[in-house]
């Protein structure tokens, strides 16, 4: 399936919501948002940590966000006559809207940006944070979507990546899904998020530095070489098709971690061809099925799309999805403790080849 009709509306507090319908003929403007919402909060602050040369976003207002509401008060379900949610219509296929409690937004109030010390520059957290609802079915999950719906979601992420990349100051667009209360999900309705950052994130900067070094030494794309080596070896490949390969990285940090990468080098989701978008759906659904089958219960996971940055270093990017879980055994979670949290040094309790074997056999 793909997008047949795209309708952008404004919620009562001015935030944008977009309906992506798989069929046409919907009058989405017939359902205005009737809620009396407060003015959305101002953008967060970015403070520069001089000790590690990284920007940290400080968003005080996020402490008040909705936390695990009962299912009849879910803000991501369609609205009913009894309860108005974030989505005014009584049904939808896929919708995106600006987060009510965003880490980054265009609502900058310059007076509120105070300086801290000469060594800690502060700037507004301009950018945008969006929510993506994959289905109106509260009790579903991404892994239970049809391949046709997954294709629609990929098209939606392509639409949003292209739009958000054009916003002033946006340097990187990051679509992701957090799944499971173990990960810290505050709403159980199947949904993802998109962060449009006003800076290059620390992890991406490390990846760009490594890719630049490899390119200077060999003239090649680092990710393309890594992917080619994994495909040639096959030791850690768990599934593949004509356009995509899913494999456990040789130096995986997490107990169960899989990369899903297109065979052709693409900078971002908008650059994927129609056949590539179609082929992604069954492969990714297969990987999610294997994740849930590992311990015969829903796997908590983070699913993260790594896309090329919008500015300098864009030519070094190679689109791929990183899926990982903190579950290391049926009743055990991996916590980021001393070594990981304080030193950034990961210690993985499961050998990547063993993890790949377990996932391959399911
Ligand atoms: Zn819901």
mmCIF file of N, CA and C in Angstrom, residues 45-119:
data_model
loop_
_atom_site.group_PDB
_atom_site.id
_atom_site.type_symbol
_atom_site.label_atom_id
_atom_site.label_comp_id
_atom_site.label_asym_id
_atom_site.label_seq_id
_atom_site.Cartn_x
_atom_site.Cartn_y
_atom_site.Cartn_z
ATOM 1 N N UNK A 45 16.407 24.278 25.838
ATOM 2 C CA UNK A 45 17.730 24.892 25.681
ATOM 3 C C UNK A 45 18.730 23.838 25.256
ATOM 4 N N UNK A 46 19.692 24.250 24.453
ATOM 5 C CA UNK A 46 20.855 23.393 24.206
ATOM 6 C C UNK A 46 22.026 23.986 24.980
ATOM 7 N N UNK A 47 22.620 23.195 25.828
ATOM 8 C CA UNK A 47 23.802 23.644 26.561
ATOM 9 C C UNK A 47 24.997 22.823 26.095
ATOM 10 N N UNK A 48 26.098 23.483 25.865
ATOM 11 C CA UNK A 48 27.281 22.787 25.360
ATOM 12 C C UNK A 48 28.144 22.314 26.523
ATOM 13 N N UNK A 49 28.379 21.008 26.585
ATOM 14 C CA UNK A 49 29.244 20.436 27.619
ATOM 15 C C UNK A 49 30.681 20.505 27.106
ATOM 16 N N UNK A 50 31.490 21.419 27.677
ATOM 17 C CA UNK A 50 32.848 21.606 27.126
ATOM 18 C C UNK A 50 33.755 20.402 27.371
ATOM 19 N N UNK A 51 33.431 19.596 28.365
ATOM 20 C CA UNK A 51 34.325 18.478 28.706
ATOM 21 C C UNK A 51 34.316 17.391 27.639
ATOM 22 N N UNK A 52 33.192 17.225 26.957
ATOM 23 C CA UNK A 52 33.145 16.197 25.912
ATOM 24 C C UNK A 52 32.753 16.792 24.561
ATOM 25 N N UNK A 53 32.617 18.130 24.495
ATOM 26 C CA UNK A 53 32.275 18.803 23.243
ATOM 27 C C UNK A 53 30.954 18.274 22.675
ATOM 28 N N UNK A 54 29.927 18.216 23.527
ATOM 29 C CA UNK A 54 28.616 17.730 23.105
ATOM 30 C C UNK A 54 27.523 18.675 23.567
ATOM 31 N N UNK A 55 26.460 18.756 22.768
ATOM 32 C CA UNK A 55 25.294 19.545 23.159
ATOM 33 C C UNK A 55 24.321 18.671 23.942
ATOM 34 N N UNK A 56 23.789 19.218 25.013
ATOM 35 C CA UNK A 56 22.789 18.522 25.835
ATOM 36 C C UNK A 56 21.508 19.355 25.800
ATOM 37 N N UNK A 57 20.375 18.721 25.488
ATOM 38 C CA UNK A 57 19.094 19.431 25.469
ATOM 39 C C UNK A 57 18.480 19.399 26.860
ATOM 40 N N UNK A 58 18.060 20.554 27.329
ATOM 41 C CA UNK A 58 17.433 20.667 28.645
ATOM 42 C C UNK A 58 15.995 21.113 28.431
ATOM 43 N N UNK A 59 15.055 20.204 28.717
ATOM 44 C CA UNK A 59 13.639 20.476 28.432
ATOM 45 C C UNK A 59 12.818 20.226 29.690
ATOM 46 N N UNK A 60 12.719 21.227 30.524
ATOM 47 C CA UNK A 60 12.078 21.069 31.837
ATOM 48 C C UNK A 60 10.614 20.657 31.722
ATOM 49 N N UNK A 61 9.907 21.161 30.699
ATOM 50 C CA UNK A 61 8.460 20.921 30.604
ATOM 51 C C UNK A 61 8.095 19.469 30.367
ATOM 52 N N UNK A 62 9.072 18.639 29.933
ATOM 53 C CA UNK A 62 8.739 17.251 29.614
ATOM 54 C C UNK A 62 8.398 16.431 30.864
ATOM 55 N N UNK A 63 8.736 16.942 32.028
ATOM 56 C CA UNK A 63 8.380 16.230 33.265
ATOM 57 C C UNK A 63 6.873 16.071 33.426
ATOM 58 N N UNK A 64 6.090 16.932 32.775
ATOM 59 C CA UNK A 64 4.632 16.910 32.977
ATOM 60 C C UNK A 64 3.912 16.051 31.951
ATOM 61 N N UNK A 65 4.658 15.328 31.067
ATOM 62 C CA UNK A 65 3.970 14.641 29.990
ATOM 63 C C UNK A 65 3.174 13.428 30.486
ATOM 64 N N UNK A 66 2.201 13.025 29.640
ATOM 65 C CA UNK A 66 1.309 11.937 30.001
ATOM 66 C C UNK A 66 2.091 10.644 30.244
ATOM 67 N N UNK A 67 1.753 9.943 31.317
ATOM 68 C CA UNK A 67 2.477 8.723 31.655
ATOM 69 C C UNK A 67 1.501 7.557 31.757
ATOM 70 N N UNK A 68 1.632 6.577 30.873
ATOM 71 C CA UNK A 68 0.830 5.352 30.853
ATOM 72 C C UNK A 68 -0.638 5.553 31.257
ATOM 73 N N UNK A 69 -1.404 6.274 30.429
ATOM 74 C CA UNK A 69 -2.820 6.480 30.749
ATOM 75 C C UNK A 69 -3.604 5.185 30.533
ATOM 76 N N UNK A 70 -4.791 5.029 31.164
ATOM 77 C CA UNK A 70 -5.643 3.867 30.877
ATOM 78 C C UNK A 70 -6.048 3.887 29.404
ATOM 79 N N UNK A 71 -6.380 2.695 28.840
ATOM 80 C CA UNK A 71 -6.577 2.620 27.389
ATOM 81 C C UNK A 71 -7.759 3.475 26.915
ATOM 82 N N UNK A 72 -8.751 3.731 27.767
ATOM 83 C CA UNK A 72 -9.855 4.587 27.297
ATOM 84 C C UNK A 72 -9.488 6.073 27.359
ATOM 85 N N UNK A 73 -8.285 6.384 27.828
ATOM 86 C CA UNK A 73 -7.813 7.775 27.828
ATOM 87 C C UNK A 73 -6.544 7.906 26.983
ATOM 88 N N UNK A 74 -6.363 6.969 26.027
ATOM 89 C CA UNK A 74 -5.157 6.995 25.196
ATOM 90 C C UNK A 74 -5.206 8.185 24.239
ATOM 91 N N UNK A 75 -4.200 9.060 24.276
ATOM 92 C CA UNK A 75 -4.215 10.240 23.402
ATOM 93 C C UNK A 75 -3.892 9.934 21.939
ATOM 94 N N UNK A 76 -3.498 8.660 21.640
ATOM 95 C CA UNK A 76 -3.136 8.315 20.261
ATOM 96 C C UNK A 76 -4.225 7.514 19.551
ATOM 97 N N UNK A 77 -5.293 7.160 20.267
ATOM 98 C CA UNK A 77 -6.432 6.501 19.624
ATOM 99 C C UNK A 77 -7.261 7.561 18.877
ATOM 100 N N UNK A 78 -8.099 7.131 17.920
ATOM 101 C CA UNK A 78 -9.017 8.106 17.302
ATOM 102 C C UNK A 78 -9.936 8.702 18.368
ATOM 103 N N UNK A 79 -10.458 9.890 18.094
ATOM 104 C CA UNK A 79 -11.385 10.517 19.033
ATOM 105 C C UNK A 79 -12.734 9.802 19.017
ATOM 106 N N UNK A 80 -13.428 9.837 20.150
ATOM 107 C CA UNK A 80 -14.799 9.320 20.242
ATOM 108 C C UNK A 80 -15.660 10.476 20.753
ATOM 109 N N UNK A 81 -16.993 10.335 20.683
ATOM 110 C CA UNK A 81 -17.850 11.400 21.216
ATOM 111 C C UNK A 81 -17.554 11.672 22.697
ATOM 112 N N UNK A 82 -17.079 10.656 23.421
ATOM 113 C CA UNK A 82 -16.839 10.818 24.858
ATOM 114 C C UNK A 82 -15.455 11.395 25.166
ATOM 115 N N UNK A 83 -14.473 11.119 24.294
ATOM 116 C CA UNK A 83 -13.098 11.499 24.635
ATOM 117 C C UNK A 83 -12.358 12.007 23.401
ATOM 118 N N UNK A 84 -11.903 13.253 23.489
ATOM 119 C CA UNK A 84 -11.135 13.849 22.393
ATOM 120 C C UNK A 84 -9.657 13.585 22.590
ATOM 121 N N UNK A 85 -9.030 12.992 21.602
ATOM 122 C CA UNK A 85 -7.608 12.653 21.672
ATOM 123 C C UNK A 85 -6.800 13.629 20.826
ATOM 124 N N UNK A 86 -5.527 13.299 20.583
ATOM 125 C CA UNK A 86 -4.687 14.123 19.716
ATOM 126 C C UNK A 86 -5.147 14.045 18.259
ATOM 127 N N UNK A 87 -5.887 12.966 17.935
ATOM 128 C CA UNK A 87 -6.348 12.790 16.553
ATOM 129 C C UNK A 87 -7.860 13.043 16.531
ATOM 130 N N UNK A 88 -8.298 14.176 15.965
ATOM 131 C CA UNK A 88 -9.715 14.551 16.058
ATOM 132 C C UNK A 88 -10.662 13.586 15.332
ATOM 133 N N UNK A 89 -10.196 12.904 14.296
ATOM 134 C CA UNK A 89 -11.084 12.067 13.472
ATOM 135 C C UNK A 89 -11.448 10.760 14.182
ATOM 136 N N UNK A 90 -12.555 10.125 13.773
ATOM 137 C CA UNK A 90 -12.972 8.860 14.392
ATOM 138 C C UNK A 90 -12.205 7.644 13.863
ATOM 139 N N UNK A 91 -11.316 7.840 12.881
ATOM 140 C CA UNK A 91 -10.512 6.743 12.348
ATOM 141 C C UNK A 91 -9.298 7.339 11.644
ATOM 142 N N UNK A 92 -8.299 6.521 11.416
ATOM 143 C CA UNK A 92 -7.171 6.950 10.589
ATOM 144 C C UNK A 92 -6.366 5.732 10.166
ATOM 145 N N UNK A 93 -5.499 5.908 9.153
ATOM 146 C CA UNK A 93 -4.547 4.861 8.776
ATOM 147 C C UNK A 93 -3.217 5.124 9.492
ATOM 148 N N UNK A 94 -2.503 6.157 9.021
ATOM 149 C CA UNK A 94 -1.269 6.589 9.679
ATOM 150 C C UNK A 94 -1.370 8.098 9.871
ATOM 151 N N UNK A 95 -0.998 8.606 11.022
ATOM 152 C CA UNK A 95 -0.948 10.062 11.226
ATOM 153 C C UNK A 95 0.382 10.442 11.854
ATOM 154 N N UNK A 96 0.793 11.683 11.567
ATOM 155 C CA UNK A 96 1.927 12.269 12.283
ATOM 156 C C UNK A 96 1.466 13.605 12.848
ATOM 157 N N UNK A 97 2.014 13.995 13.972
ATOM 158 C CA UNK A 97 1.718 15.323 14.508
ATOM 159 C C UNK A 97 2.859 15.788 15.395
ATOM 160 N N UNK A 98 2.934 17.096 15.592
ATOM 161 C CA UNK A 98 3.980 17.649 16.450
ATOM 162 C C UNK A 98 3.723 17.238 17.886
ATOM 163 N N UNK A 99 4.768 16.787 18.544
ATOM 164 C CA UNK A 99 4.672 16.359 19.941
ATOM 165 C C UNK A 99 4.246 17.530 20.824
ATOM 166 N N UNK A 100 3.316 17.247 21.747
ATOM 167 C CA UNK A 100 2.851 18.299 22.651
ATOM 168 C C UNK A 100 3.942 18.688 23.653
ATOM 169 N N UNK A 101 4.845 17.783 23.919
ATOM 170 C CA UNK A 101 5.922 18.038 24.881
ATOM 171 C C UNK A 101 7.270 17.809 24.193
ATOM 172 N N UNK A 102 7.603 18.659 23.222
ATOM 173 C CA UNK A 102 8.772 18.351 22.378
ATOM 174 C C UNK A 102 10.101 18.697 23.027
ATOM 175 N N UNK A 103 11.127 17.924 22.695
ATOM 176 C CA UNK A 103 12.482 18.292 23.085
ATOM 177 C C UNK A 103 12.991 19.446 22.222
ATOM 178 N N UNK A 104 12.528 19.490 20.956
ATOM 179 C CA UNK A 104 12.950 20.560 20.045
ATOM 180 C C UNK A 104 11.712 21.123 19.351
ATOM 181 N N UNK A 105 11.660 22.437 19.159
ATOM 182 C CA UNK A 105 10.540 23.030 18.424
ATOM 183 C C UNK A 105 10.967 24.371 17.856
ATOM 184 N N UNK A 106 10.075 24.963 17.053
ATOM 185 C CA UNK A 106 10.374 26.267 16.459
ATOM 186 C C UNK A 106 9.957 27.401 17.391
ATOM 187 N N UNK A 107 9.363 27.065 18.531
ATOM 188 C CA UNK A 107 8.857 28.110 19.436
ATOM 189 C C UNK A 107 9.967 28.608 20.359
ATOM 190 N N UNK A 108 10.782 29.483 19.817
ATOM 191 C CA UNK A 108 11.936 29.976 20.554
ATOM 192 C C UNK A 108 11.617 31.328 21.176
ATOM 193 N N UNK A 109 11.875 31.481 22.471
ATOM 194 C CA UNK A 109 11.742 32.769 23.144
ATOM 195 C C UNK A 109 13.137 33.205 23.567
ATOM 196 N N UNK A 110 13.748 34.107 22.818
ATOM 197 C CA UNK A 110 15.155 34.443 23.036
ATOM 198 C C UNK A 110 15.426 34.935 24.459
ATOM 199 N N UNK A 111 14.445 35.614 25.096
ATOM 200 C CA UNK A 111 14.696 36.164 26.438
ATOM 201 C C UNK A 111 14.976 35.056 27.446
ATOM 202 N N UNK A 112 14.416 33.889 27.190
ATOM 203 C CA UNK A 112 14.560 32.818 28.180
ATOM 204 C C UNK A 112 15.917 32.131 28.102
ATOM 205 N N UNK A 113 16.669 32.419 27.055
ATOM 206 C CA UNK A 113 17.967 31.759 26.911
ATOM 207 C C UNK A 113 19.004 32.556 27.688
ATOM 208 N N UNK A 114 19.301 32.107 28.888
ATOM 209 C CA UNK A 114 20.301 32.781 29.711
ATOM 210 C C UNK A 114 21.659 32.145 29.445
ATOM 211 N N UNK A 115 22.707 32.918 29.645
ATOM 212 C CA UNK A 115 24.032 32.310 29.557
ATOM 213 C C UNK A 115 24.312 31.597 30.874
ATOM 214 N N UNK A 116 25.198 30.616 30.831
ATOM 215 C CA UNK A 116 25.512 29.864 32.034
ATOM 216 C C UNK A 116 26.884 30.305 32.533
ATOM 217 N N UNK A 117 27.938 29.879 31.858
ATOM 218 C CA UNK A 117 29.275 30.448 32.095
ATOM 219 C C UNK A 117 29.909 30.637 30.730
ATOM 220 N N UNK A 118 31.055 31.279 30.701
ATOM 221 C CA UNK A 118 31.724 31.526 29.416
ATOM 222 C C UNK A 118 32.068 30.223 28.707
ATOM 223 N N UNK A 119 32.242 29.155 29.489
ATOM 224 C CA UNK A 119 32.642 27.884 28.889
ATOM 225 C C UNK A 119 31.449 27.051 28.437
#
